[in-house]
Coordinates of N, CA and C in Angstrom, one line a residue:
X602 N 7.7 0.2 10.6 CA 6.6 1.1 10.5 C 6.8 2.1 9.4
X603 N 5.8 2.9 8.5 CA 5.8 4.0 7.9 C 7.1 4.8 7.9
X604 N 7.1 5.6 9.5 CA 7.8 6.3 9.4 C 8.8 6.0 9.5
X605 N 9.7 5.0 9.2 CA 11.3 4.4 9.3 C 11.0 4.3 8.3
X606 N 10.2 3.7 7.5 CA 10.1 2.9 5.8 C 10.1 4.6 5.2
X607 N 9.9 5.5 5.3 CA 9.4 7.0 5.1 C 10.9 7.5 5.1
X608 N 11.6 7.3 6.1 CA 13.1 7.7 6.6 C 14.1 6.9 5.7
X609 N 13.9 5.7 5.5 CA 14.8 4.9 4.6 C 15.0 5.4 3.5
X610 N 13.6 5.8 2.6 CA 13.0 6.0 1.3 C 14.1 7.2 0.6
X611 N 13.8 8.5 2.2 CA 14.6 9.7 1.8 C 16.0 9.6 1.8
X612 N 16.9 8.7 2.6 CA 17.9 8.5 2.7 C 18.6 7.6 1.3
X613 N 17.7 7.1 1.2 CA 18.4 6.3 -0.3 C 18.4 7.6 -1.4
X614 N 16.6 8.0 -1.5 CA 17.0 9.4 -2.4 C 18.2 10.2 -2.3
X615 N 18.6 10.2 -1.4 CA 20.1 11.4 -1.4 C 20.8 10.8 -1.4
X616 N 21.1 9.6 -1.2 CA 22.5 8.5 -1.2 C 22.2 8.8 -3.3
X617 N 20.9 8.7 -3.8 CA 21.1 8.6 -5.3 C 21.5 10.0 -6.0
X618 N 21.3 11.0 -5.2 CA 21.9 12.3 -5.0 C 23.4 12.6 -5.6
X619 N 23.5 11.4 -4.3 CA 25.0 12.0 -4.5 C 25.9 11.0 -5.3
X620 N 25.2 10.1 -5.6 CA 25.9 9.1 -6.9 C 25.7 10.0 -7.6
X621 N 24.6 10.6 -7.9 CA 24.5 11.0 -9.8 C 25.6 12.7 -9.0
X622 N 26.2 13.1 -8.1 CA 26.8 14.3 -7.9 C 28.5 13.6 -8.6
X623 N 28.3 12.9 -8.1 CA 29.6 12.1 -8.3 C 29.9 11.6 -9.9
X624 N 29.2 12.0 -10.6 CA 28.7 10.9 -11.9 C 30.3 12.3 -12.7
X625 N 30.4 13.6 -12.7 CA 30.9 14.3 -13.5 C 32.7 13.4 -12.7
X626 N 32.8 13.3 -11.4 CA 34.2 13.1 -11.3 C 34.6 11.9 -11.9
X627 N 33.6 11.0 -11.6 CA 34.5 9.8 -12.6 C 34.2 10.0 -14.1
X628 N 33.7 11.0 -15.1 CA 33.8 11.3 -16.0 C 35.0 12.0 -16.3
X629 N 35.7 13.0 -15.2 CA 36.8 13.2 -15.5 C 37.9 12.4 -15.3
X630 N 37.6 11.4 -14.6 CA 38.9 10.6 -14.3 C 39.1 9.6 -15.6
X631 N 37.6 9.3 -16.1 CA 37.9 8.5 -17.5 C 38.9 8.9 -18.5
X632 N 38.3 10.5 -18.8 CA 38.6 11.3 -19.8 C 40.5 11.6 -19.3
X633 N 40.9 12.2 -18.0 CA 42.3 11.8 -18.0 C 43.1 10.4 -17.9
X634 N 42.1 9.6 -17.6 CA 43.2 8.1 -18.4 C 43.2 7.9 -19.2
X635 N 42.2 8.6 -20.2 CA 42.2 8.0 -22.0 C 43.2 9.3 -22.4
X636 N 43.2 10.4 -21.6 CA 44.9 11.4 -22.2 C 45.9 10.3 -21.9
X637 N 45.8 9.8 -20.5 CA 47.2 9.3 -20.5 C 47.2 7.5 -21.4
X638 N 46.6 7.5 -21.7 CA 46.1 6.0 -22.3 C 47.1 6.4 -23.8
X639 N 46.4 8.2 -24.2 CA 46.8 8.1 -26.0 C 47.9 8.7 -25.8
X640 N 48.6 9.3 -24.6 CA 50.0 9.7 -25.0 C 50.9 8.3 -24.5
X641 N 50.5 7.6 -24.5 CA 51.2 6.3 -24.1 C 52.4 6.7 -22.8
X642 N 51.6 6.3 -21.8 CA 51.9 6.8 -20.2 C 52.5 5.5 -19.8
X643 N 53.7 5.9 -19.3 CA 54.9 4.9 -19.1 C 53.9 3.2 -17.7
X644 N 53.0 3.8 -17.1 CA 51.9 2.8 -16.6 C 50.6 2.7 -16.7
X645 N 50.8 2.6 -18.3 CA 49.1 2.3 -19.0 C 48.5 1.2 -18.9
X646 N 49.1 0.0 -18.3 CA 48.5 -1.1 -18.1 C 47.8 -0.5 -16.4
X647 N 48.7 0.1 -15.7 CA 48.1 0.2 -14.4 C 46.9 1.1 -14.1
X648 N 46.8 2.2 -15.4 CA 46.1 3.2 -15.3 C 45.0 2.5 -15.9
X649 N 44.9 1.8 -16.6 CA 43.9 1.3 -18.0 C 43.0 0.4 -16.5
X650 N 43.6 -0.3 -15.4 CA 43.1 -1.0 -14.9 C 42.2 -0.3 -13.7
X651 N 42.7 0.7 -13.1 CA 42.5 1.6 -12.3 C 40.8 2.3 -13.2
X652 N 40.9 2.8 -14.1 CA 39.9 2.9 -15.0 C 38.6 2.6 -14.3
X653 N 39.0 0.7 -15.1 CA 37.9 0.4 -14.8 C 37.5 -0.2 -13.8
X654 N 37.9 -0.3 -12.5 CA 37.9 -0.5 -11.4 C 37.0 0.9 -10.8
X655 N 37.3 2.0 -11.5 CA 36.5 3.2 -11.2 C 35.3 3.0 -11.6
X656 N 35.5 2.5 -12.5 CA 34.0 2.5 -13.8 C 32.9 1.3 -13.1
X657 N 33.7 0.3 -13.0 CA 32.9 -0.9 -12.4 C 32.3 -0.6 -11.0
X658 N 33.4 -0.5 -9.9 CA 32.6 0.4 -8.9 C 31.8 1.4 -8.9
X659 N 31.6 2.8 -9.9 CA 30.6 3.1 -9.7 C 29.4 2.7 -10.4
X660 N 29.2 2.1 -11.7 CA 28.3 1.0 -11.9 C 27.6 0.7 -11.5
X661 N 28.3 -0.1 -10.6 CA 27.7 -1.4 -9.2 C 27.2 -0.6 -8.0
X662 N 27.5 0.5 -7.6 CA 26.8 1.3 -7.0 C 25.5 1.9 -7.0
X663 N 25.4 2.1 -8.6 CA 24.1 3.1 -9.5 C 23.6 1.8 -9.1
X664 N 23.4 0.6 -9.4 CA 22.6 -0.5 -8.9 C 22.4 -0.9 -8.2
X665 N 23.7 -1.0 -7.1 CA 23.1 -1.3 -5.5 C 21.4 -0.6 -5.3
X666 N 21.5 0.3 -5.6 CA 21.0 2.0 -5.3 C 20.0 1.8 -5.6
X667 N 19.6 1.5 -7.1 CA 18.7 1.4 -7.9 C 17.8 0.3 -7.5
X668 N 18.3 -0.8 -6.8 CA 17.4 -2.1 -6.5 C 17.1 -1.8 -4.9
X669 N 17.7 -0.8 -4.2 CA 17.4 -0.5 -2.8 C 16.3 0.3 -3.3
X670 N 15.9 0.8 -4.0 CA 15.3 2.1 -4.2 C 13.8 1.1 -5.0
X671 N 13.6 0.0 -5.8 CA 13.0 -0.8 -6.0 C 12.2 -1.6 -4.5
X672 N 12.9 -2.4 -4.0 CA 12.4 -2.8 -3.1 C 11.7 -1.9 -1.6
X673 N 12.6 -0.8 -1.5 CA 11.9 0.3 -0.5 C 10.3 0.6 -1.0
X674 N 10.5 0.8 -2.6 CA 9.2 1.3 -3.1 C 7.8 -0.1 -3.0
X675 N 8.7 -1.6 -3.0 CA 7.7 -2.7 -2.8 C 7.0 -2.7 -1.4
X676 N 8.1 -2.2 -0.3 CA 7.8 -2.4 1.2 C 6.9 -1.5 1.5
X677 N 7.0 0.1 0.8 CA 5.9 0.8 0.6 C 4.8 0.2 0.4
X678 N 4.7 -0.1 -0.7 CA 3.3 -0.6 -1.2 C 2.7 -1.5 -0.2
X679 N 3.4 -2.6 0.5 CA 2.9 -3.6 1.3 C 2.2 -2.8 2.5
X680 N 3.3 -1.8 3.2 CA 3.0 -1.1 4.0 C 1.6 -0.6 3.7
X681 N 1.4 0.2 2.8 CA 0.3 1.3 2.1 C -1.1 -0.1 2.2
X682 N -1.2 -1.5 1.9 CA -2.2 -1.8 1.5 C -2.8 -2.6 2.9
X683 N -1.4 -3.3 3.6 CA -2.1 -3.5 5.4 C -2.5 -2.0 5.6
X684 N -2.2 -1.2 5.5 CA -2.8 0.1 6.1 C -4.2 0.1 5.6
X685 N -4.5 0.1 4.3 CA -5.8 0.2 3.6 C -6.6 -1.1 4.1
X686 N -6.3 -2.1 4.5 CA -7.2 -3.2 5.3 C -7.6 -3.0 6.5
X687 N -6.5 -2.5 7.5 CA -6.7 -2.1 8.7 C -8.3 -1.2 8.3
X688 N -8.5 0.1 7.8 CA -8.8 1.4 7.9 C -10.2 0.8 7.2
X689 N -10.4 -0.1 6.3 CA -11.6 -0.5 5.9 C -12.1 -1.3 6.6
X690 N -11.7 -2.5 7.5 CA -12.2 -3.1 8.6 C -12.5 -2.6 9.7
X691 N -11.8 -1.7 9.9 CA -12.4 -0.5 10.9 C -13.7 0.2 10.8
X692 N -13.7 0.7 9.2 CA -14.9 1.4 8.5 C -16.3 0.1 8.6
X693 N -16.0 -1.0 8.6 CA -16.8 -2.4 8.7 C -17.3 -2.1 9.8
X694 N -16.3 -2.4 10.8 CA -16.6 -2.5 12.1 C -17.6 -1.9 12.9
X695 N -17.0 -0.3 12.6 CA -18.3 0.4 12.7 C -19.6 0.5 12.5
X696 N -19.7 0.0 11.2 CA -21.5 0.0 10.4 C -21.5 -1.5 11.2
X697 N -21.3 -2.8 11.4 CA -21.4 -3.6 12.4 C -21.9 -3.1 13.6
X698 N -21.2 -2.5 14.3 CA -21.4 -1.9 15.9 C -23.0 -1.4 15.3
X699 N -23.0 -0.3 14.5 CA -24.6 0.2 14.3 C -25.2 -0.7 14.2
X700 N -25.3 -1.7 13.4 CA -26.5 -2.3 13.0 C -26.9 -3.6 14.5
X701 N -25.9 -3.8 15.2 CA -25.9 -4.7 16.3 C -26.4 -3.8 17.5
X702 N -26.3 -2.5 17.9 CA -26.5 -2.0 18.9 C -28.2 -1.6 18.3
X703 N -28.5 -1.3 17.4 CA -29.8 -0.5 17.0 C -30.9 -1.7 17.3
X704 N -31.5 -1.2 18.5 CA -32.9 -2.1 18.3 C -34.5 -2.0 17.9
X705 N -35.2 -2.4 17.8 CA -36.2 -2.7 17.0 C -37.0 -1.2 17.8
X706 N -37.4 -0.2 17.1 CA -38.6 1.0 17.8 C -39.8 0.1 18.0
X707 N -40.5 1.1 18.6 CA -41.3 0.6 19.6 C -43.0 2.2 18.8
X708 N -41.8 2.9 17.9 CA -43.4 3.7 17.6 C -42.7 4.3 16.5
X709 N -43.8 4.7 14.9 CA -43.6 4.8 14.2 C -42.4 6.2 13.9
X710 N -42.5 6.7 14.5 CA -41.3 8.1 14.4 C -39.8 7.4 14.3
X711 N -39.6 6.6 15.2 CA -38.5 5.7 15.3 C -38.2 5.1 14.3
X712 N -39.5 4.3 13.9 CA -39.1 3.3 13.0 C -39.1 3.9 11.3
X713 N -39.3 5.3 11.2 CA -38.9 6.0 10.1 C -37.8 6.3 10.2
X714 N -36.8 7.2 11.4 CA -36.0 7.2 11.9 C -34.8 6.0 11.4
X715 N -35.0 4.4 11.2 CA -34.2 4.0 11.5 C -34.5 3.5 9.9
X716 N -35.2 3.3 8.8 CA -35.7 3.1 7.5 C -34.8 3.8 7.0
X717 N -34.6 5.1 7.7 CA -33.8 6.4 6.9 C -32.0 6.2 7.5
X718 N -31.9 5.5 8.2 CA -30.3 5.2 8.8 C -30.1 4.2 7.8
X719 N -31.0 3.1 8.0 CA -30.2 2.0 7.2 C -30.3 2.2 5.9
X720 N -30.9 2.8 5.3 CA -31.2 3.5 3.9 C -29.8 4.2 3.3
X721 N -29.3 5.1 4.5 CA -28.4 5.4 4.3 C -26.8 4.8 4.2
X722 N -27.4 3.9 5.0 CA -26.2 2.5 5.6 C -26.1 1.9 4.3
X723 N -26.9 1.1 3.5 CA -26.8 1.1 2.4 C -26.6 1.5 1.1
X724 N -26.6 3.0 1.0 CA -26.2 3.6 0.2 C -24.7 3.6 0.0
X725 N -24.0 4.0 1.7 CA -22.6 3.7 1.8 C -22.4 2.7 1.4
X726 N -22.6 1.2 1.7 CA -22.1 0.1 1.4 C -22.0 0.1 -0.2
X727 N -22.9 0.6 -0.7 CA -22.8 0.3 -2.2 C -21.5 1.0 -2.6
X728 N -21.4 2.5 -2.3 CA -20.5 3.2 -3.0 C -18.7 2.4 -2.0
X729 N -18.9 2.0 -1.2 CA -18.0 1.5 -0.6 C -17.4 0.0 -1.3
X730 N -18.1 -0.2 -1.4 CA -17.9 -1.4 -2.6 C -16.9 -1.7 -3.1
X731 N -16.6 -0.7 -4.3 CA -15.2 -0.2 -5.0 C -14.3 -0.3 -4.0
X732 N -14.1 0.4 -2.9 CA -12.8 0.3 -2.0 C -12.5 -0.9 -1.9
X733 N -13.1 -1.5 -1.1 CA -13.1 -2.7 -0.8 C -12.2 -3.7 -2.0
X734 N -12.6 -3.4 -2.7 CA -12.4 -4.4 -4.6 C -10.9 -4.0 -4.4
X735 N -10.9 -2.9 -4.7 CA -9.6 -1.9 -5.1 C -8.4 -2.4 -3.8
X736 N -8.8 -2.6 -2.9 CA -8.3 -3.2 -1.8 C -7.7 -4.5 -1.9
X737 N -8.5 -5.2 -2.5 CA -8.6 -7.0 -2.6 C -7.8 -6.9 -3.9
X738 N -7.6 -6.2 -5.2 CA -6.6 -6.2 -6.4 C -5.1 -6.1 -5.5
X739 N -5.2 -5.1 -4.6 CA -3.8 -4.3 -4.5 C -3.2 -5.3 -3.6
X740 N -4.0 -5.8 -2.9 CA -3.3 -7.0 -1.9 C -2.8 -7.9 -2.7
X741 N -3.8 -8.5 -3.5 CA -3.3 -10.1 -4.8 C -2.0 -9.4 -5.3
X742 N -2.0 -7.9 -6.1 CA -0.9 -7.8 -6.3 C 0.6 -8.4 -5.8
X743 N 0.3 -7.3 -4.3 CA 1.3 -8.0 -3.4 C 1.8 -8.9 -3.2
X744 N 0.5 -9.8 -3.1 CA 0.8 -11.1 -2.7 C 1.1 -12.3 -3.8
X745 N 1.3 -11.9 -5.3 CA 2.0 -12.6 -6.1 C 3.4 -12.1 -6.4
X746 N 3.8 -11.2 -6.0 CA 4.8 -10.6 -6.1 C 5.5 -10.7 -4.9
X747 N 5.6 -11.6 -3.7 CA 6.5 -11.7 -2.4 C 6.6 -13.1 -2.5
X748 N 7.9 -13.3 -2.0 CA 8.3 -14.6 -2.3 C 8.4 -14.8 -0.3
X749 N 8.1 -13.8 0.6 CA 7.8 -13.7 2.0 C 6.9 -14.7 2.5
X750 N 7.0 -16.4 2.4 CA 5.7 -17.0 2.5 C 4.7 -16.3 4.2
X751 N 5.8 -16.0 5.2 CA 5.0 -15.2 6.3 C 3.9 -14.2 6.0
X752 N 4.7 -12.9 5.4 CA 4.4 -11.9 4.7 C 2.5 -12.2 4.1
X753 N 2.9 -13.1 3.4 CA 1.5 -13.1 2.0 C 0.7 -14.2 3.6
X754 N 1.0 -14.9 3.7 CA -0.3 -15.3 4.6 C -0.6 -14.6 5.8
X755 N -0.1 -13.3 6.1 CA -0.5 -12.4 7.1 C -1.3 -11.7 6.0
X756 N -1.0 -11.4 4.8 CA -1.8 -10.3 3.9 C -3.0 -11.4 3.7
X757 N -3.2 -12.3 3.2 CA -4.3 -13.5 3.2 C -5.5 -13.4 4.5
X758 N -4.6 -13.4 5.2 CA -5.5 -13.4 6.7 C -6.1 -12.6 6.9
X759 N -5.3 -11.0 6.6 CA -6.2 -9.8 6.8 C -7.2 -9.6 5.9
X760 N -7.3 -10.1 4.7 CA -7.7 -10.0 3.3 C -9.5 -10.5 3.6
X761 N -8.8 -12.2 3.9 CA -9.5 -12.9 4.4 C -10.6 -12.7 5.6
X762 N -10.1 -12.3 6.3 CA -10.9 -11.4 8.0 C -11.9 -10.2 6.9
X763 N -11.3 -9.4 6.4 CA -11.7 -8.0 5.9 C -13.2 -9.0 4.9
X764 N -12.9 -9.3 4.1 CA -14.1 -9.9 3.2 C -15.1 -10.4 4.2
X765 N -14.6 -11.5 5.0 CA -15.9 -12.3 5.9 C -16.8 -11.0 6.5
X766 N -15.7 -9.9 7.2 CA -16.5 -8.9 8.0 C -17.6 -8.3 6.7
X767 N -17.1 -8.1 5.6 CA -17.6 -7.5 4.3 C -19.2 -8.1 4.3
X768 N -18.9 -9.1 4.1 CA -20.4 -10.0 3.7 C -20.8 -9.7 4.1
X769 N -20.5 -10.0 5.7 CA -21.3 -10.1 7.0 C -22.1 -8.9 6.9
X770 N -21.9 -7.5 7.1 CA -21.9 -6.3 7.1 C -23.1 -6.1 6.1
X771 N -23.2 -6.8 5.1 CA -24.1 -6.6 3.9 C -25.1 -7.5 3.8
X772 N -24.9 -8.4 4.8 CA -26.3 -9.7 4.6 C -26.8 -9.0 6.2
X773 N -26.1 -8.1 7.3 CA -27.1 -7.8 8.2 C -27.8 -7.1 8.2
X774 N -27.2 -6.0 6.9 CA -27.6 -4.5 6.8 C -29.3 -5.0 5.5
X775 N -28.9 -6.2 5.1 CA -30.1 -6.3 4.0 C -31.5 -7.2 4.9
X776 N -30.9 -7.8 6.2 CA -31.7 -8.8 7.5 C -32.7 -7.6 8.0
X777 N -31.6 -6.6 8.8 CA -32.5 -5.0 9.2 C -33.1 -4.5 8.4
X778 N -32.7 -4.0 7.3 CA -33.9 -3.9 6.4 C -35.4 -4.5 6.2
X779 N -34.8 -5.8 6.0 CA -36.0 -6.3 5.9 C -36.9 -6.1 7.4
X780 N -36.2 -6.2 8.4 CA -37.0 -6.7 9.6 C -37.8 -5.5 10.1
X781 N -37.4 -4.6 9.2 CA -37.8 -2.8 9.9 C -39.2 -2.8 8.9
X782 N -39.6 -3.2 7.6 CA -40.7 -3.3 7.3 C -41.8 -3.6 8.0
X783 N -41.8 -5.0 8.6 CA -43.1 -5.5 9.1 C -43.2 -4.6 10.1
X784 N -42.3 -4.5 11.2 CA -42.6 -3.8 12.3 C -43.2 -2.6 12.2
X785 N -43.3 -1.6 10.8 CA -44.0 0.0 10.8 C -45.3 -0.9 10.5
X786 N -45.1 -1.8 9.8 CA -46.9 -2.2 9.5 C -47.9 -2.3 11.1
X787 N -46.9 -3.3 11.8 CA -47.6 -3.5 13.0 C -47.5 -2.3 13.7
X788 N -47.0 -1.5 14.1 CA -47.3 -0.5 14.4 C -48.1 0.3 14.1
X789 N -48.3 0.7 12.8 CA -49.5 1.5 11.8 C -51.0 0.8 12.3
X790 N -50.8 -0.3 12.3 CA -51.9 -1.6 12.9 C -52.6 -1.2 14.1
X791 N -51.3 -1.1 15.2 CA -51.7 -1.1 16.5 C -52.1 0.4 16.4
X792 N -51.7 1.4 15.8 CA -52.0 2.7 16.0 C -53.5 3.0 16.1
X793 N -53.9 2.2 14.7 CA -55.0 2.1 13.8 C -56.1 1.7 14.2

């Protein structure tokens, strides 16, 4: 979850903390085996090796570090973009629930009333649009970059679910529309 992937994130920052704290000691330990290196130190084969055994070790460390600290930031992102599918299918969902519970008025107050909802309903959809896109890039990202075959077909699935609801959401919201027309005529009719 977040908050572990949140907790990991900070614990590697300060594990890189304290590599780069550590960065000045093995600078000085270089700097006194190259004294004892040039005053020719009766075990300069053993010092010369010791050296780089320092050197290599911490090296390989700055990298462990560096590629923990890459992939945390990948699992982030994965994390961040199921989150953003969740939270837009939900946003779906909702304008779904409205347009399925709303039924047909029965007298012209209403049915202005509801001209002026889905009007609005539409307006969102448009500007919501973008999310949705911006959603469907961030995911493909993802999902050419995981070699997780599980992983990318759970991101697929949701991707996949999220779009269908999308359509759906936009071919009902354009059905209501239309259906709310005739009905003010007949009404205006029957008034009349």
């Amino acid at each position: 979850d977040m908050a572990n992937l949140q907790n990991l994130i900070k614990k590697n920052q300060m594990l890189g903390h304290d590599i780069q704290s550590h960065e000045r000691h093995a600078l000085d330990v270089n700097v006194m085996a190259e004294e004892m290196l040039s005053n020719e130190h009766y075990d300069s084969e053993n010092i010369r090796e010791k050296q780089n055994q320092i050197n290599t070790r911490y090296e390989d460390i700055k990298v462990l570090q560096d590629k923990r600290h890459e992939h945390l930031q990948y699992c982030q992102q994965i994390n961040t973009v199921i989150r953003e599918i969740n939270e837009r299918e939900v946003w779906v969902d909702d304008r779904l629930r409205f347009l399925h519970l709303t039924t047909t008025p029965r007298d012209l107050v209403a049915t202005d009333t509801l001209k002026k909802k889905l009007a609005r309903l539409e307006a969102e959809i448009i500007m919501y649009e973008d999310s949705i896109q911006q959603t469907s890039i961030l995911c493909e990202k993802c999902r050419n970059g995981n070699d997780d075959v599980t992983l990318v077909k759970e991101m697929t699935s949701l991707m996949d679910s999220l779009n269908s609801k999308w359509e759906g959401l936009k071919k009902d919201c354009e059905q209501k529309t239309r259906q709310s027309g005739p009905n003010a005529r007949l009404l205006l009719l029957a008034a009349g």
